[in-house]
C-alpha positions as a printed Julia matrix, in Angstrom:
80×3 Matrix{Float64}:
 -21.98  -38.61  54.35
 -21.32  -38.19  50.65
 -17.69  -38.8   49.48
 -17.1   -35.69  47.41
 -14.09  -37.26  45.54
 -16.32  -39.87  43.81
 -18.33  -37.02  42.21
 -15.25  -35.19  40.72
 -14.56  -35.17  37.13
 -10.82  -34.65  36.29
  -9.31  -33.11  33.18
  -5.86  -33.44  32.15
  -3.58  -30.62  30.99
  -2.98  -32.47  27.69
  -6.7   -32.45  27.12
  -7.13  -28.78  27.8
  -4.13  -28.06  25.49
  -5.76  -30.06  22.82
  -9.15  -28.61  23.13
  -8.19  -24.75  23.64
  -5.23  -24.62  21.23
  -5.53  -20.68  21.18
  -5.38  -20.65  25.04
  -7.47  -17.94  26.84
  -9.9   -18.24  29.55
 -11.21  -21.88  30.28
 -14.02  -22.36  32.89
 -16.02  -25.26  34.22
 -18.91  -24.39  31.79
 -16.29  -24.48  28.94
 -15.04  -28.05  29.83
 -18.91  -29.19  30.09
 -19.59  -27.81  26.72
 -16.67  -29.62  24.93
 -17.46  -32.86  26.87
 -14.3   -32.72  28.93
 -16.25  -33.03  32.2
 -19.74  -34.19  33.25
 -22.1   -31.39  33.76
 -23.0   -30.75  37.42
 -19.95  -32.37  38.81
 -17.06  -30.54  40.4
 -13.88  -30.46  38.07
 -10.16  -31.04  39.05
  -7.42  -30.19  36.59
  -4.59  -32.81  36.79
  -1.1   -32.26  35.69
  -0.96  -35.2   33.13
   0.65  -34.04  29.8
   1.88  -30.55  28.98
   0.28  -27.2   28.18
   1.98  -25.09  25.61
  -0.5   -22.26  25.71
  -1.48  -19.53  28.04
  -4.69  -20.5   29.66
  -6.55  -18.85  32.63
  -8.47  -21.8   34.19
 -11.28  -21.55  36.67
 -12.41  -24.88  38.1
 -13.1   -26.39  41.52
  -9.56  -27.61  42.28
  -5.91  -28.3   40.75
  -3.13  -30.81  41.45
  -0.01  -29.29  42.36
   1.69  -30.24  39.18
  -1.09  -28.77  37.02
  -0.82  -25.39  39.1
   2.96  -25.21  38.39
   2.66  -26.18  34.71
  -0.23  -23.56  34.01
   1.76  -20.82  35.69
   5.09  -21.84  33.77
   3.14  -21.51  30.56
   2.17  -17.83  31.53
  -1.45  -18.71  32.7
  -3.25  -18.43  35.91
  -5.58  -20.67  38.12
  -8.57  -19.74  40.1
 -10.28  -22.12  42.42
 -14.2   -22.12  42.8
């Protein structure tokens, strides 16, 4: 049996904030394109750092703190 957690790429809110300063929609493909995640691996957003822009993030999973911070900034989350 394969351990799913070992294949997960994580991305912090501070990274998303820096890479997408205008906010908007952020998908797994977007994170792959900018090098914030390894292509073909599930992506989890972690709540490290802050988010100051409204982002609508669609990835495989989120930490509880990331979900709260994205919502507080006016954004939304969607799990794949």
